[in-house]
Amino acid sequence: MRKLAALVAILFAACQTAPGPTAPVEAPPIATPDGSVAFVDVNVIPMTPAAGVVAHQTVVVRNGRIESISSAGAAAIPRGAVRVDGRGKYLIPGLADMHVHLEYFEDPDMLRLFTSNGVTFVRSMDGRPRILEWKKRIASGQLEGPSIVTAGPLLDGAPPVQPDNTVIRTAEEARAAVAEQQAAGYDFIKVYTNLSTRAYEAILDEARRLGMAVAGHVPRNSSIVKALEHHTSIEHLTDFDELIEADSSPVRGRFHWSKLYLAMKADQKKMVAAAKRVAKAGVAIVPTLVQAEHALAPPETLASWLKRDELLLVPNDVRKFWEDRVRAMSQQIGQEDWEVVARGSSNRMALVKALQARGARLLAGTDTPNPFAVPGVSIHRELDLLVRAGLTPKEALAAATREAAIFAGQEGQWGTIEAGKRADLVLLDANPLESIRATTTISRVMVGGRFERVNE
Ligand SMILES: [Zn+2]
């Protein structure tokens, strides 16, 4: 029971410092025709590998791009530029949420929950034609929201995990689906839990042939070893059970509910070996800790989650759905099983730490809108959890900035503060390299050179 008490304590601690919610607000227009803005005398955190905080810099933005970064005393500020006093503040690159489910949104206004909370890039894991449309409109400046890359509609087997998943039964269907999604303009293929081995292998083969990336869950009948050879990313951590389960685990080698939460008995040495393997394969891992930590809760913890300020940003029916889902799942957990659930949390944290230590690429993703992952707000919770798992604040931030851009093949466009990059920027009141929770102290958000949010 001690572990459970510790888990609850951690969760309560999180609640007390909950990030403040932010509803989209209209930002003032920019004065000059080329939209020149100068962040004057600001502490820049460029998120390049070597740099930490670079103090007293002036960052000039023009035409949606970072034009220059220079010492505050020596900076040439264009005439008519909007000046933002950066003294005592910290400028970081816009954040990327690398695992989101936009298919739940009907109204593209919801996308501004991301940007108003500092998320300027999202990776959508289950595509729809309307998401492709939003992606295009955002890229051309017709719609406000984060830049998007999107999977096609996720490919599942029979029976599908969720009723509206696309079901692929044969190798022929698999090949056709990959080609169709590529032709439709989707960026990558997302594979899912119930795919048959034949369908899965046909997807992997066709995707390789057509040059489409594959990401997602390892199908239940396949192995993470295969996925490490073919995926560009693996989502969540639960697929690692086969690699890290302890020899002494009483449920070794067979299905048990605890494995859905990575809560079986695990072996630290095996975690290190698995981490080495991931690093060698070059596959990115998106742990979505915030989703896993909110899957189950005893009643008092659930009650505390429901009191978080950020839930005011979520429609009532969604809040009710989250509450009902966590309650229903949690009612299946017996008193003695809560210790098993807590072990899942420590296993995930230990695995994340091992992955980072062995040089595997970690990406910050939230699985929003899964329960209690509020769009935009949840990335700050994920960063906090990554630090609790043992990453430094800078390593955690890299998982939501530079590493995300490299993974997306867009490192020339965003992910660091350097001249020529897109002006996706977040101005903070406190230093996130000292305390990662400072990412919630948002003073301004700039998306492509335009102010999305001004908190002054
Ligand atoms: Zn997901």
Short mmCIF file of C-alpha atoms and ligand atoms in Angstrom, two decimals:
data_model
loop_
_atom_site.label_atom_id
_atom_site.label_comp_id
_atom_site.label_asym_id
_atom_site.label_seq_id
_atom_site.Cartn_x
_atom_site.Cartn_y
_atom_site.Cartn_z
CA MET A 1 0.00 0.00 0.00
CA ARG A 2 2.94 2.33 0.51
CA LYS A 3 3.51 2.59 -3.22
CA LEU A 4 -0.12 3.53 -3.74
CA ALA A 5 0.14 6.23 -1.06
CA ALA A 6 3.22 7.58 -2.81
CA LEU A 7 1.45 7.60 -6.16
CA VAL A 8 -1.52 9.45 -4.73
CA ALA A 9 0.83 11.94 -3.06
CA ILE A 10 2.53 12.57 -6.39
CA LEU A 11 -0.80 13.09 -8.11
CA PHE A 12 -1.96 15.52 -5.42
CA ALA A 13 1.31 17.43 -5.69
CA ALA A 14 0.66 17.74 -9.41
CA CYS A 15 -2.79 19.16 -8.78
CA GLN A 16 -1.52 21.93 -6.56
CA THR A 17 0.68 23.32 -9.30
CA ALA A 18 -1.71 22.69 -12.13
CA PRO A 19 -0.99 24.76 -15.22
CA GLY A 20 -3.41 27.66 -15.53
CA PRO A 21 -6.02 27.15 -18.20
CA THR A 22 -6.15 29.43 -21.16
CA ALA A 23 -9.03 29.86 -23.49
CA PRO A 24 -8.22 31.33 -26.90
CA VAL A 25 -8.12 35.12 -26.83
CA GLU A 26 -7.84 37.56 -29.70
CA ALA A 27 -4.35 39.00 -29.99
CA PRO A 28 -3.75 42.59 -31.07
CA PRO A 29 -2.85 43.06 -34.74
CA ILE A 30 0.77 43.55 -35.71
CA ALA A 31 1.65 47.13 -36.70
CA THR A 32 4.01 46.84 -39.66
CA PRO A 33 3.16 45.33 -43.07
CA ASP A 34 5.93 42.74 -42.78
CA GLY A 35 4.91 42.00 -39.19
CA SER A 36 8.23 42.97 -37.63
CA VAL A 37 8.48 42.16 -33.95
CA ALA A 38 11.50 42.48 -31.67
CA PHE A 39 11.78 40.61 -28.40
CA VAL A 40 14.14 43.02 -26.70
CA ASP A 41 16.71 41.99 -24.07
CA VAL A 42 15.34 38.50 -23.52
CA ASN A 43 16.90 35.29 -22.20
CA VAL A 44 16.91 32.94 -25.20
CA ILE A 45 16.81 29.17 -24.74
CA PRO A 46 17.62 28.16 -28.33
CA MET A 47 17.35 24.38 -27.68
CA THR A 48 20.36 23.71 -29.89
CA PRO A 49 22.33 20.84 -28.33
CA ALA A 50 25.13 22.92 -26.81
CA ALA A 51 23.38 26.10 -25.67
CA GLY A 52 21.66 26.67 -22.35
CA VAL A 53 20.28 30.12 -21.53
CA VAL A 54 21.73 32.93 -23.68
CA ALA A 55 21.10 36.11 -21.72
CA HIS A 56 20.39 39.66 -23.01
CA GLN A 57 19.49 38.89 -26.60
CA THR A 58 17.22 40.68 -29.02
CA VAL A 59 15.29 38.45 -31.38
CA VAL A 60 13.85 40.05 -34.50
CA VAL A 61 10.95 38.39 -36.31
CA ARG A 62 9.89 39.39 -39.80
CA ASN A 63 7.52 37.83 -42.33
CA GLY A 64 6.80 34.97 -39.99
CA ARG A 65 10.45 33.95 -39.59
CA ILE A 66 13.21 34.58 -37.08
CA GLU A 67 15.36 37.13 -38.85
CA SER A 68 18.15 37.70 -36.35
CA ILE A 69 19.32 36.99 -32.83
CA SER A 70 21.93 39.35 -31.45
CA SER A 71 23.25 40.94 -28.27
CA ALA A 72 20.65 43.34 -26.92
CA GLY A 73 23.07 46.29 -27.02
CA ALA A 74 24.07 45.73 -30.65
CA ALA A 75 20.74 44.73 -32.20
CA ALA A 76 19.36 46.53 -35.25
CA ILE A 77 15.61 46.73 -34.71
CA PRO A 78 13.58 47.50 -37.86
CA ARG A 79 11.69 50.79 -37.80
CA GLY A 80 8.08 50.35 -36.82
CA ALA A 81 8.68 46.93 -35.30
CA VAL A 82 6.49 45.97 -32.35
CA ARG A 83 8.81 45.87 -29.34
CA VAL A 84 8.24 43.28 -26.66
CA ASP A 85 10.11 43.89 -23.44
CA GLY A 86 11.87 40.61 -22.74
CA ARG A 87 13.74 41.62 -19.61
CA GLY A 88 13.67 38.83 -17.03
CA LYS A 89 11.76 36.56 -19.42
CA TYR A 90 12.68 33.39 -21.29
CA LEU A 91 12.05 32.64 -24.95
CA ILE A 92 11.70 28.97 -26.00
CA PRO A 93 10.71 27.36 -29.31
CA GLY A 94 7.02 26.48 -29.71
CA LEU A 95 6.16 23.05 -28.30
CA ALA A 96 5.21 19.94 -30.26
CA ASP A 97 2.64 17.41 -29.04
CA MET A 98 3.66 14.30 -30.97
CA HIS A 99 0.59 12.15 -30.22
CA VAL A 100 -2.84 13.77 -30.51
CA HIS A 101 -6.27 12.62 -31.70
CA LEU A 102 -7.78 15.44 -33.73
CA GLU A 103 -10.44 13.08 -35.10
CA TYR A 104 -12.49 13.84 -31.98
CA PHE A 105 -12.71 17.50 -32.97
CA GLU A 106 -15.46 18.65 -35.30
CA ASP A 107 -14.76 22.34 -34.92
CA PRO A 108 -11.30 23.64 -35.90
CA ASP A 109 -11.65 26.38 -33.25
CA MET A 110 -10.62 23.68 -30.76
CA LEU A 111 -7.18 23.73 -32.38
CA ARG A 112 -6.51 27.03 -30.68
CA LEU A 113 -6.45 25.29 -27.32
CA PHE A 114 -3.09 23.95 -28.50
CA THR A 115 -1.62 27.20 -29.72
CA SER A 116 -2.87 29.33 -26.84
CA ASN A 117 -1.04 26.95 -24.50
CA GLY A 118 2.22 27.06 -26.46
CA VAL A 119 1.77 24.00 -28.69
CA THR A 120 2.61 25.06 -32.24
CA PHE A 121 2.96 21.62 -33.84
CA VAL A 122 0.90 18.44 -33.49
CA ARG A 123 1.19 14.94 -34.88
CA SER A 124 -2.30 13.56 -35.48
CA MET A 125 -2.52 9.80 -34.99
CA ASP A 126 -5.80 8.93 -36.72
CA GLY A 127 -6.46 10.91 -39.86
CA ARG A 128 -9.67 12.15 -41.44
CA PRO A 129 -10.24 14.14 -44.64
CA ARG A 130 -11.14 17.22 -42.57
CA ILE A 131 -7.79 17.02 -40.74
CA LEU A 132 -5.98 17.09 -44.10
CA GLU A 133 -8.06 20.15 -44.92
CA TRP A 134 -7.15 21.89 -41.65
CA LYS A 135 -3.50 21.06 -42.24
CA LYS A 136 -3.58 22.79 -45.62
CA ARG A 137 -5.53 25.81 -44.39
CA ILE A 138 -3.20 26.29 -41.41
CA ALA A 139 -0.11 26.00 -43.62
CA SER A 140 -1.47 28.67 -45.98
CA GLY A 141 -2.50 31.01 -43.15
CA GLN A 142 -6.26 30.70 -43.72
CA LEU A 143 -6.87 28.97 -40.40
CA GLU A 144 -5.29 29.52 -36.99
CA GLY A 145 -3.84 26.53 -35.24
CA PRO A 146 -0.74 24.40 -34.82
CA SER A 147 1.12 22.98 -37.82
CA ILE A 148 -0.10 19.44 -38.42
CA VAL A 149 1.29 16.17 -39.69
CA THR A 150 -1.25 13.40 -39.80
CA ALA A 151 -1.49 9.64 -40.08
CA GLY A 152 -4.15 8.22 -42.32
CA PRO A 153 -7.18 6.64 -40.61
CA LEU A 154 -5.60 4.04 -38.33
CA LEU A 155 -5.43 0.49 -39.62
CA ASP A 156 -6.78 -2.20 -37.31
CA GLY A 157 -7.79 -5.86 -37.59
CA ALA A 158 -11.04 -7.72 -36.96
CA PRO A 159 -12.65 -7.08 -34.58
CA PRO A 160 -11.45 -3.45 -34.39
CA VAL A 161 -10.52 -2.03 -30.96
CA GLN A 162 -12.85 0.92 -31.57
CA PRO A 163 -15.86 0.37 -33.83
CA ASP A 164 -14.94 3.08 -36.36
CA ASN A 165 -11.35 1.89 -36.95
CA THR A 166 -10.55 0.88 -40.53
CA VAL A 167 -10.47 -2.93 -40.59
CA ILE A 168 -7.84 -4.63 -42.76
CA ARG A 169 -8.37 -8.35 -43.26
CA THR A 170 -6.04 -9.43 -46.05
CA ALA A 171 -2.63 -8.58 -47.46
CA GLU A 172 -4.34 -7.17 -50.58
CA GLU A 173 -6.50 -4.83 -48.49
CA ALA A 174 -3.40 -3.83 -46.56
CA ARG A 175 -1.45 -2.85 -49.68
CA ALA A 176 -4.41 -0.99 -51.14
CA ALA A 177 -4.94 0.96 -47.91
CA VAL A 178 -1.31 2.12 -47.77
CA ALA A 179 -1.38 3.29 -51.39
CA GLU A 180 -4.75 5.04 -50.91
CA GLN A 181 -3.60 6.90 -47.83
CA GLN A 182 -0.45 8.04 -49.57
CA ALA A 183 -2.42 9.25 -52.58
CA ALA A 184 -4.84 11.11 -50.30
CA GLY A 185 -1.93 13.09 -48.85
CA TYR A 186 -1.55 11.56 -45.40
CA ASP A 187 1.95 11.79 -43.95
CA PHE A 188 2.32 8.34 -42.41
CA ILE A 189 0.56 5.06 -41.64
CA LYS A 190 -0.68 4.25 -38.15
CA VAL A 191 -0.96 0.55 -37.32
CA TYR A 192 -3.07 -0.79 -34.49
CA THR A 193 -3.49 -3.58 -31.98
CA ASN A 194 -5.71 -6.16 -33.70
CA LEU A 195 -4.04 -6.37 -37.12
CA SER A 196 -3.28 -9.95 -38.18
CA THR A 197 0.36 -10.81 -38.76
CA ARG A 198 -0.21 -11.15 -42.50
CA ALA A 199 -1.96 -7.80 -42.82
CA TYR A 200 0.66 -6.10 -40.63
CA GLU A 201 3.55 -7.48 -42.64
CA ALA A 202 1.91 -6.48 -45.92
CA ILE A 203 1.46 -2.94 -44.56
CA LEU A 204 5.12 -2.76 -43.52
CA ASP A 205 6.25 -4.05 -46.88
CA GLU A 206 4.04 -1.78 -48.98
CA ALA A 207 4.88 1.25 -46.85
CA ARG A 208 8.58 0.59 -47.35
CA ARG A 209 8.06 0.18 -51.07
CA LEU A 210 6.17 3.49 -51.31
CA GLY A 211 8.38 5.38 -48.88
CA MET A 212 5.66 5.92 -46.24
CA ALA A 213 6.63 5.96 -42.56
CA VAL A 214 4.84 3.58 -40.18
CA ALA A 215 4.08 4.39 -36.56
CA GLY A 216 1.76 3.08 -33.91
CA HIS A 217 1.03 0.13 -31.70
CA VAL A 218 2.63 -3.26 -32.11
CA PRO A 219 -0.19 -5.61 -33.18
CA ARG A 220 -1.01 -8.13 -30.47
CA ASN A 221 -0.01 -11.11 -32.66
CA SER A 222 3.30 -9.60 -33.66
CA SER A 223 6.39 -8.59 -31.71
CA ILE A 224 8.05 -5.33 -30.77
CA VAL A 225 11.23 -6.84 -32.26
CA LYS A 226 9.62 -6.66 -35.70
CA ALA A 227 8.29 -3.15 -35.04
CA LEU A 228 11.77 -1.95 -34.10
CA GLU A 229 12.94 -2.93 -37.57
CA HIS A 230 10.17 -1.13 -39.44
CA HIS A 231 8.47 1.61 -37.43
CA THR A 232 9.69 5.19 -37.20
CA SER A 233 7.99 5.42 -33.80
CA ILE A 234 6.32 3.23 -31.21
CA GLU A 235 3.53 4.78 -29.19
CA HIS A 236 3.02 4.40 -25.42
CA LEU A 237 5.25 1.96 -23.53
CA THR A 238 2.97 -1.02 -23.10
CA ASP A 239 4.42 -2.91 -26.08
CA PHE A 240 7.66 -3.30 -24.13
CA ASP A 241 6.21 -5.91 -21.79
CA GLU A 242 7.72 -8.83 -23.71
CA LEU A 243 11.21 -7.32 -23.56
CA ILE A 244 11.31 -6.28 -19.91
CA GLU A 245 9.17 -8.81 -18.02
CA ALA A 246 11.15 -10.41 -15.16
CA ASP A 247 11.90 -14.14 -15.36
CA SER A 248 10.31 -14.43 -11.93
CA SER A 249 7.06 -12.74 -13.06
CA PRO A 250 4.16 -15.07 -12.14
CA VAL A 251 2.37 -14.18 -15.39
CA ARG A 252 5.46 -14.51 -17.59
CA GLY A 253 4.81 -15.12 -21.28
CA ARG A 254 1.01 -14.99 -21.09
CA PHE A 255 -1.65 -12.33 -21.19
CA HIS A 256 -2.52 -10.61 -17.95
CA TRP A 257 -4.36 -7.30 -17.43
CA SER A 258 -1.36 -5.82 -15.63
CA LYS A 259 0.55 -5.80 -18.93
CA LEU A 260 -1.90 -3.29 -20.39
CA TYR A 261 -0.39 -0.86 -17.88
CA LEU A 262 3.18 -2.21 -18.05
CA ALA A 263 2.54 -3.21 -14.45
CA MET A 264 3.89 -6.77 -14.49
CA LYS A 265 7.08 -7.54 -12.60
CA ALA A 266 9.92 -6.04 -14.67
CA ASP A 267 13.67 -6.53 -14.71
CA GLN A 268 15.95 -3.47 -14.61
CA LYS A 269 18.71 -5.20 -16.60
CA LYS A 270 16.25 -6.11 -19.32
CA MET A 271 15.10 -2.48 -19.45
CA VAL A 272 18.66 -1.38 -20.13
CA ALA A 273 19.04 -4.02 -22.86
CA ALA A 274 15.72 -2.95 -24.42
CA ALA A 275 16.78 0.69 -24.33
CA LYS A 276 20.04 -0.14 -26.10
CA ARG A 277 18.10 -2.01 -28.73
CA VAL A 278 15.75 0.94 -29.33
CA ALA A 279 18.67 3.36 -29.59
CA LYS A 280 20.42 1.10 -32.10
CA ALA A 281 17.25 0.73 -34.18
CA GLY A 282 16.79 4.52 -34.24
CA VAL A 283 13.08 4.23 -33.51
CA ALA A 284 11.49 7.10 -31.58
CA ILE A 285 9.44 6.29 -28.50
CA VAL A 286 6.43 8.39 -27.51
CA PRO A 287 5.74 7.35 -23.90
CA THR A 288 2.46 9.36 -23.44
CA LEU A 289 2.97 9.19 -19.66
CA VAL A 290 0.18 11.67 -19.08
CA GLN A 291 -2.31 9.27 -20.70
CA ALA A 292 -1.05 6.25 -18.74
CA GLU A 293 -1.09 8.14 -15.43
CA HIS A 294 -4.73 9.08 -15.94
CA ALA A 295 -6.09 5.72 -17.06
CA LEU A 296 -7.09 4.51 -13.57
CA ALA A 297 -7.70 6.19 -10.24
CA PRO A 298 -9.21 5.45 -6.84
CA PRO A 299 -12.32 7.62 -6.18
CA GLU A 300 -10.54 10.31 -4.13
CA THR A 301 -7.88 10.83 -6.83
CA LEU A 302 -10.51 10.99 -9.55
CA ALA A 303 -12.39 13.59 -7.49
CA SER A 304 -9.23 15.72 -7.29
CA TRP A 305 -8.65 15.51 -11.04
CA LEU A 306 -12.19 16.74 -11.61
CA LYS A 307 -11.39 19.90 -9.63
CA ARG A 308 -8.50 20.97 -11.84
CA ASP A 309 -8.92 24.45 -13.32
CA GLU A 310 -7.97 23.26 -16.80
CA LEU A 311 -11.14 21.14 -16.97
CA LEU A 312 -13.06 24.39 -17.41
CA LEU A 313 -11.67 24.42 -20.96
CA VAL A 314 -13.36 21.13 -21.78
CA PRO A 315 -17.04 20.77 -22.74
CA ASN A 316 -19.22 19.28 -19.98
CA ASP A 317 -20.04 16.12 -21.89
CA VAL A 318 -16.34 15.40 -22.45
CA ARG A 319 -15.62 15.92 -18.76
CA LYS A 320 -18.43 13.55 -17.87
CA PHE A 321 -17.17 11.00 -20.40
CA TRP A 322 -13.67 11.13 -18.89
CA GLU A 323 -15.04 10.73 -15.39
CA ASP A 324 -17.27 7.79 -16.34
CA ARG A 325 -14.52 6.05 -18.26
CA VAL A 326 -11.90 6.27 -15.50
CA ARG A 327 -14.50 5.24 -12.90
CA ALA A 328 -15.68 2.25 -14.94
CA MET A 329 -12.14 1.01 -15.58
CA SER A 330 -11.11 1.62 -11.97
CA GLN A 331 -14.06 -0.31 -10.54
CA GLN A 332 -12.51 -3.44 -12.00
CA ILE A 333 -9.42 -2.93 -9.84
CA GLY A 334 -9.52 -4.78 -6.51
CA GLN A 335 -8.04 -3.24 -3.37
CA GLU A 336 -4.82 -5.27 -3.59
CA ASP A 337 -4.48 -4.51 -7.31
CA TRP A 338 -3.77 -0.80 -6.74
CA GLU A 339 -0.24 -1.77 -5.79
CA VAL A 340 0.10 -3.46 -9.17
CA VAL A 341 -1.17 -0.29 -10.85
CA ALA A 342 1.43 1.76 -8.96
CA ARG A 343 4.12 -0.63 -10.18
CA GLY A 344 3.08 0.24 -13.73
CA SER A 345 3.87 3.87 -13.02
CA SER A 346 7.33 3.07 -11.65
CA ASN A 347 8.06 0.68 -14.53
CA ARG A 348 7.18 3.34 -17.09
CA MET A 349 9.31 5.95 -15.36
CA ALA A 350 12.26 3.55 -15.11
CA LEU A 351 11.95 2.58 -18.76
CA VAL A 352 11.84 6.22 -19.86
CA LYS A 353 14.95 6.92 -17.81
CA ALA A 354 16.74 3.90 -19.32
CA LEU A 355 15.76 4.97 -22.86
CA GLN A 356 17.12 8.46 -22.31
CA ALA A 357 20.33 7.19 -20.70
CA ARG A 358 21.02 4.87 -23.67
CA GLY A 359 20.46 7.61 -26.24
CA ALA A 360 17.07 6.54 -27.62
CA ARG A 361 14.94 9.32 -29.13
CA LEU A 362 12.03 10.23 -26.84
CA LEU A 363 9.18 12.44 -28.03
CA ALA A 364 6.63 14.27 -25.90
CA GLY A 365 3.08 13.22 -26.71
CA THR A 366 -0.12 13.29 -24.66
CA ASP A 367 -2.76 11.17 -26.42
CA THR A 368 -5.17 14.09 -25.95
CA PRO A 369 -8.18 14.02 -25.65
CA ASN A 370 -7.86 10.82 -23.66
CA PRO A 371 -9.10 11.28 -20.07
CA PHE A 372 -7.72 14.34 -18.32
CA ALA A 373 -5.35 15.21 -21.16
CA VAL A 374 -6.67 18.68 -22.03
CA PRO A 375 -5.47 19.79 -25.48
CA GLY A 376 -2.48 22.11 -25.12
CA VAL A 377 -2.40 21.96 -21.32
CA SER A 378 -1.47 18.28 -21.21
CA ILE A 379 1.91 18.80 -22.90
CA HIS A 380 3.03 20.71 -19.79
CA ARG A 381 1.98 17.75 -17.64
CA GLU A 382 3.87 15.38 -19.96
CA LEU A 383 7.05 17.48 -19.66
CA ASP A 384 6.68 17.43 -15.89
CA LEU A 385 6.29 13.62 -15.91
CA LEU A 386 9.33 13.19 -18.16
CA VAL A 387 11.38 15.16 -15.64
CA ARG A 388 9.99 13.07 -12.78
CA ALA A 389 11.09 9.99 -14.73
CA GLY A 390 14.64 11.33 -14.56
CA LEU A 391 15.17 13.51 -17.63
CA THR A 392 16.73 16.91 -17.10
CA PRO A 393 14.40 19.81 -17.91
CA LYS A 394 16.46 20.44 -21.05
CA GLU A 395 16.14 16.82 -22.19
CA ALA A 396 12.39 16.94 -21.60
CA LEU A 397 12.06 20.21 -23.55
CA ALA A 398 14.12 18.72 -26.38
CA ALA A 399 11.54 15.91 -26.64
CA ALA A 400 8.92 18.58 -27.39
CA THR A 401 11.07 20.80 -29.62
CA ARG A 402 14.31 19.88 -31.42
CA GLU A 403 13.94 16.09 -31.29
CA ALA A 404 10.35 16.37 -32.51
CA ALA A 405 11.39 18.50 -35.48
CA ILE A 406 14.21 16.11 -36.40
CA PHE A 407 11.79 13.19 -36.17
CA ALA A 408 9.32 15.00 -38.44
CA GLY A 409 12.13 15.74 -40.94
CA GLN A 410 11.43 19.47 -40.42
CA GLU A 411 14.48 20.51 -38.42
CA GLY A 412 15.22 23.19 -41.01
CA GLN A 413 11.84 24.77 -40.23
CA TRP A 414 11.28 24.73 -36.47
CA GLY A 415 12.31 23.15 -33.17
CA THR A 416 15.09 25.58 -32.23
CA ILE A 417 15.49 29.36 -32.03
CA GLU A 418 17.84 30.12 -34.91
CA ALA A 419 17.78 32.67 -37.72
CA GLY A 420 15.66 31.46 -40.64
CA LYS A 421 13.37 29.23 -38.58
CA ARG A 422 9.64 29.77 -38.36
CA ALA A 423 8.71 32.22 -35.62
CA ASP A 424 6.91 29.69 -33.41
CA LEU A 425 7.89 31.02 -30.00
CA VAL A 426 6.78 30.95 -26.38
CA LEU A 427 7.76 33.71 -23.97
CA LEU A 428 7.85 32.58 -20.34
CA ASP A 429 8.03 34.44 -17.04
CA ALA A 430 10.40 31.88 -15.48
CA ASN A 431 13.31 29.67 -16.51
CA PRO A 432 12.14 26.18 -17.58
CA LEU A 433 15.69 24.80 -17.37
CA GLU A 434 15.55 25.45 -13.62
CA SER A 435 12.06 24.09 -13.14
CA ILE A 436 10.15 22.48 -15.97
CA ARG A 437 6.88 23.79 -14.52
CA ALA A 438 7.96 27.21 -15.75
CA THR A 439 6.65 26.20 -19.19
CA THR A 440 3.20 27.04 -17.82
CA THR A 441 4.18 30.64 -16.98
CA ILE A 442 3.23 31.78 -20.47
CA SER A 443 3.53 35.47 -21.17
CA ARG A 444 3.09 35.32 -24.96
CA VAL A 445 2.74 32.73 -27.70
CA MET A 446 3.75 33.51 -31.27
CA VAL A 447 2.69 31.22 -34.12
CA GLY A 448 4.35 31.84 -37.48
CA GLY A 449 5.13 35.43 -36.49
CA ARG A 450 1.62 36.21 -35.26
CA PHE A 451 0.72 36.64 -31.60
CA GLU A 452 -1.70 33.96 -30.54
CA ARG A 453 -1.73 34.90 -26.91
CA VAL A 454 -0.68 37.94 -24.93
CA ASN A 455 -0.84 37.76 -21.14
CA GLU A 456 0.38 41.18 -20.13
ZN ZN B 1 -3.32 7.51 -29.26
#
